[in-house]
Amino acid sequence: MVGLVGVAGVRIEAQRLPGGIRPEHYSLAITPDLKTATFTGSETIDVVLNAPSKTITLNAAELEFVSVKAMVSDFTSQFQTAVVTLDAAKEQATFTFAQPLAAGRVTLKIEYKGILNDKLRGFYRSKTKLRRYGVTQFEATDARRAFPSFDEPALKATFDVALVVDAGDTAISNTKIVSDRPGPGVGKHTVVFATTLRMSTYLVAWLVGDFKCSEGKADGIPIRACATPDKVGLTRFALDAAKQTLRDYDRYFGIKYPMAKLDLVAVPDFEAGAMENFGCITFRETELLVDKKNGALSAKKEVAETVAHEMAHQWFGDLVTPAWWDNLWLNEGFATWMETKEAAKEHPKWRFEQDAALEKERTMDADAGRTTRPIRAQAETPDEINEMFDDIAYGKAGAVIGMVENWVGEETFRKGVQAYLAEHAYANATAEDFWNAQARVSGQPVDQVMRSFVEQPGVPVVRFASAMGEEIPLTQGRFFLAALTTRPAASEAWTIPVCLKDGGCKLLRPEETVLAESPGARFFYANAGDKGYYRTNYASGQLAAIVANAEIGLTVEERIGLLGDRWALMRAGEGTVGEFLDLALAVKADPNAAVLESALGKVGTIIERIATDDDRKRLDGLVQREFGGVYAGLGGTKRHEADDRAELRETLFEARGQAGDPAVLAEAASQTKALFAGQTATADAVVDAAVALVAAKGDAAMYEKMMGLAQTATDPNLKEDALHTLTRFQSPELVKRTLEYAVSDAVRSQDSWTLLVRLLGRRETQDQAWAFVQQHWPEIERKSTVSSGARIVAAAGSFCTVERRDEVIGFFQAHPVESSERTLAKSIDNINDCVALRTAQEPKLRQWLDMHGVQ
Ligand SMILES: [Zn+2]
């Protein structure tokens, strides 16, 4: 999946199935009734019993059993009827038979009923203004809401799916349609799909409605990109991306795409970003649909990456599946790493590597908290499993995989991937299987490196002292963003491939205390390419040489890494806010948008989180003054300028506008006016920033226009932009309207929380939003979906006072949110760290401003 953070489900003490039984094949006939939001199911499951048994236990949730029989002989049609007992807490059903069933093959025949829920999980309903749809989302543990099943990833089987749907509806599932006949009954037709390959239950999918598709082919595989009929015109970009990606992956993995077809379907209501169902990938509309000609670059990048991510799962996850959810990271880390690699290959000019470098900074900062978890952690209940879909499983695991590839070499790593996939195709595997294959193929201790990063929590820091002869003394340990006084004792030590600028990679084991200098290196820099997942702290002479060489001696990713390291060290009390501002000003003329985005984003955080109101004004003036040169050099807005130039312009425009630059604000006002007059293309990079700046001071008339766009736009990206812009308006009456709108029926559940989270995250609106959240909690819960509750808990961590912290604790203790235990702990941690940071650095900030004569 893509983009699921924390999940809330029914609080339960679920556990694994008892075992002793293996499903081989499911045959499902599902008849949905979209009007009444119900469905009936007729199912047979072929299972093999290890020993004679009077009971069979499988998973079922929110299903009503009509009848259950076990066929004990294929020849005489003899059967036994079962008594069904349900354990709602465990999401299990037990079938008890009067006589023991013999060991060996048994066929279960099950008739049942279910509901099409509105919680975006299991078999659920989605709708547009014109009609209703029925769609599925089963990862991690929700196949059991659509059909009784042995709903664990290691219990793979083959599946036959048939859907009985209304005459005007089509159906899509994992495989090709083999027959489509009228009936049973008037106004119905039955769509039968081919038998699947052996796969896990969480990868089964079906969709019912009137989807329309654009079609293509790659390496002999038919590929379709589908959407509701009004949006089929926006599927072309994704279809082309999928064709290219399939050809590239066939070669990369050395195994041809295993299914006979591939569909990518945009679903109007969707919880995550996308879901890698085998042969039938489902997407949130904004992750698949974009105007190929006029769409914004950021929207196209998002689609290219999401398509590459989900398609990587077709091999890594679908063909070879982790045996249990504790190794979910292997799926998600690999797909996260691969999405950048593939998207960058398809669009070399779009600089995906720089986005990945910025993302790694955010991940390492999150991972440097006290409450982080190891990549591989125990997860038994659905609550625990759902909370595993976090930045650690995606971002950290992806960065660690990238670090290993960089160390062993691209081609060697690819051979290791191929060996792993070939050994476990159509079956299950563990992390050990992966790193042992890599170690065997490369001849390097990949297992030791990966084990140290996967089993230990946190981020390593390597501290270097001045060179002694040809050796550089060093120490390593766990890095915490918290100040020295509040850090817990930590004993972690890592085996780290440290790659030197101009010097190759060296394996740093826990016991090692020196590193040999590389002869011929221009200066000492110990994270070449910014591929390593660790922080570095240098002796002052080494740092001075790095900063002096940064502009021509470091790559863009390395410059982002340098800013990230110094920022993190400052937050940990190993450096001052003034030293960081010196560094930010040293890169102010950097020609790269990502470097400036990184520097200005951190300066923005200083303004938001550390500065007093007075100092905020002084810093705003500093940003206007110091970052004016490059912006002035760009000249006026030009049509069709190169992407990198457009990004640089947007970054500087936004930062200077936020700092109150009157010239930028005037330009923003005229851009916004032109947009509403229909005279500007919405894909213009500066327009988004302009609208956001104007909206901050916007009045009710502008708000009405934006609301109109949010309600009527057909292009999902435009609609989402408009929705998000509503959260930029700062006048209390308009903030109130946005809050009320967010919990109203006019906003889809998938979008509701994003409005609340944005309002909670910004200093100007967060107090009002927090008061509203507390007062309107029942309405928020009513609209809550699988993961929205945890997202609101996470957003509550953006406060920076002791009073708010205590309120947050008190409120969520009184109103517990499922699957958010660790999220709440992290939020509290974040507030505490912010309070400590402000206390430590605010006087130092004032000193620096005074010293530099900033008025
Ligand atoms: Zn994924």
PDB file of N, CA and C and ligand atoms in Angstrom, residues 1-3 139 274-276 309-310 313 316 328 331-333 335-336 339 389 394, ligand 1:
ATOM      1  N   MET A   1       0.846  -1.192   0.000  1.00  0.00           N
ATOM      2  CA  MET A   1       0.000   0.000   0.000  1.00  0.00           C
ATOM      3  C   MET A   1       0.879   1.239   0.000  1.00  0.00           C
ATOM      4  N   VAL A   2       0.259   2.345  -0.266  1.00  0.00           N
ATOM      5  CA  VAL A   2       0.962   3.623  -0.191  1.00  0.00           C
ATOM      6  C   VAL A   2       0.197   4.545   0.732  1.00  0.00           C
ATOM      7  N   GLY A   3       0.888   5.197   1.619  1.00  0.00           N
ATOM      8  CA  GLY A   3       0.312   6.330   2.318  1.00  0.00           C
ATOM      9  C   GLY A   3      -0.719   6.025   3.357  1.00  0.00           C
ATOM     10  N   GLU A 139      -6.197  -5.320   2.724  1.00  0.00           N
ATOM     11  CA  GLU A 139      -5.013  -5.245   3.574  1.00  0.00           C
ATOM     12  C   GLU A 139      -5.319  -4.290   4.740  1.00  0.00           C
ATOM     13  N   ALA A 274      -2.896   3.906  -2.353  1.00  0.00           N
ATOM     14  CA  ALA A 274      -3.165   2.883  -3.355  1.00  0.00           C
ATOM     15  C   ALA A 274      -2.942   1.511  -2.731  1.00  0.00           C
ATOM     16  N   MET A 275      -3.419   0.462  -3.409  1.00  0.00           N
ATOM     17  CA  MET A 275      -3.306  -0.893  -2.859  1.00  0.00           C
ATOM     18  C   MET A 275      -2.968  -1.873  -3.967  1.00  0.00           C
ATOM     19  N   GLU A 276      -1.942  -2.707  -3.682  1.00  0.00           N
ATOM     20  CA  GLU A 276      -1.319  -3.539  -4.707  1.00  0.00           C
ATOM     21  C   GLU A 276      -2.026  -4.858  -4.991  1.00  0.00           C
ATOM     22  N   HIS A 309       5.441   2.162  -7.306  1.00  0.00           N
ATOM     23  CA  HIS A 309       5.407   1.515  -5.987  1.00  0.00           C
ATOM     24  C   HIS A 309       4.507   0.275  -6.014  1.00  0.00           C
ATOM     25  N   GLU A 310       3.269   0.456  -6.465  1.00  0.00           N
ATOM     26  CA  GLU A 310       2.314  -0.655  -6.437  1.00  0.00           C
ATOM     27  C   GLU A 310       2.714  -1.772  -7.391  1.00  0.00           C
ATOM     28  N   HIS A 313       5.246  -4.058  -5.943  1.00  0.00           N
ATOM     29  CA  HIS A 313       4.607  -5.045  -5.049  1.00  0.00           C
ATOM     30  C   HIS A 313       4.120  -6.279  -5.794  1.00  0.00           C
ATOM     31  N   PHE A 316       7.236  -8.052  -5.328  1.00  0.00           N
ATOM     32  CA  PHE A 316       7.738  -7.974  -3.958  1.00  0.00           C
ATOM     33  C   PHE A 316       6.562  -7.748  -3.029  1.00  0.00           C
ATOM     34  N   LEU A 328       6.286  -6.878   7.373  1.00  0.00           N
ATOM     35  CA  LEU A 328       5.635  -5.966   6.433  1.00  0.00           C
ATOM     36  C   LEU A 328       6.632  -4.962   5.833  1.00  0.00           C
ATOM     37  N   ASN A 331       8.139  -5.655   2.400  1.00  0.00           N
ATOM     38  CA  ASN A 331       7.264  -5.223   1.309  1.00  0.00           C
ATOM     39  C   ASN A 331       7.361  -3.735   1.066  1.00  0.00           C
ATOM     40  N   GLU A 332       7.090  -2.983   2.123  1.00  0.00           N
ATOM     41  CA  GLU A 332       6.900  -1.537   1.966  1.00  0.00           C
ATOM     42  C   GLU A 332       8.220  -0.809   1.783  1.00  0.00           C
ATOM     43  N   GLY A 333       9.249  -1.264   2.473  1.00  0.00           N
ATOM     44  CA  GLY A 333      10.562  -0.655   2.299  1.00  0.00           C
ATOM     45  C   GLY A 333      11.063  -0.865   0.884  1.00  0.00           C
ATOM     46  N   ALA A 335       9.277  -1.489  -1.865  1.00  0.00           N
ATOM     47  CA  ALA A 335       8.464  -0.744  -2.843  1.00  0.00           C
ATOM     48  C   ALA A 335       8.753   0.755  -2.763  1.00  0.00           C
ATOM     49  N   THR A 336       9.012   1.262  -1.557  1.00  0.00           N
ATOM     50  CA  THR A 336       9.318   2.687  -1.382  1.00  0.00           C
ATOM     51  C   THR A 336      10.651   3.030  -2.054  1.00  0.00           C
ATOM     52  N   GLU A 339      10.200   2.668  -5.971  1.00  0.00           N
ATOM     53  CA  GLU A 339       9.379   3.682  -6.656  1.00  0.00           C
ATOM     54  C   GLU A 339      10.255   4.856  -7.099  1.00  0.00           C
ATOM     55  N   PHE A 389       1.919   0.258   9.663  1.00  0.00           N
ATOM     56  CA  PHE A 389       2.011   0.956   8.375  1.00  0.00           C
ATOM     57  C   PHE A 389       2.463   2.399   8.625  1.00  0.00           C
ATOM     58  N   TYR A 394       7.952   2.180   5.884  1.00  0.00           N
ATOM     59  CA  TYR A 394       8.102   2.719   4.529  1.00  0.00           C
ATOM     60  C   TYR A 394       9.440   3.448   4.383  1.00  0.00           C
TER      61      TYR A 394
HETATM   62 ZN    ZN B   1       3.131  -0.402  -0.533  1.00  0.00          ZN
END
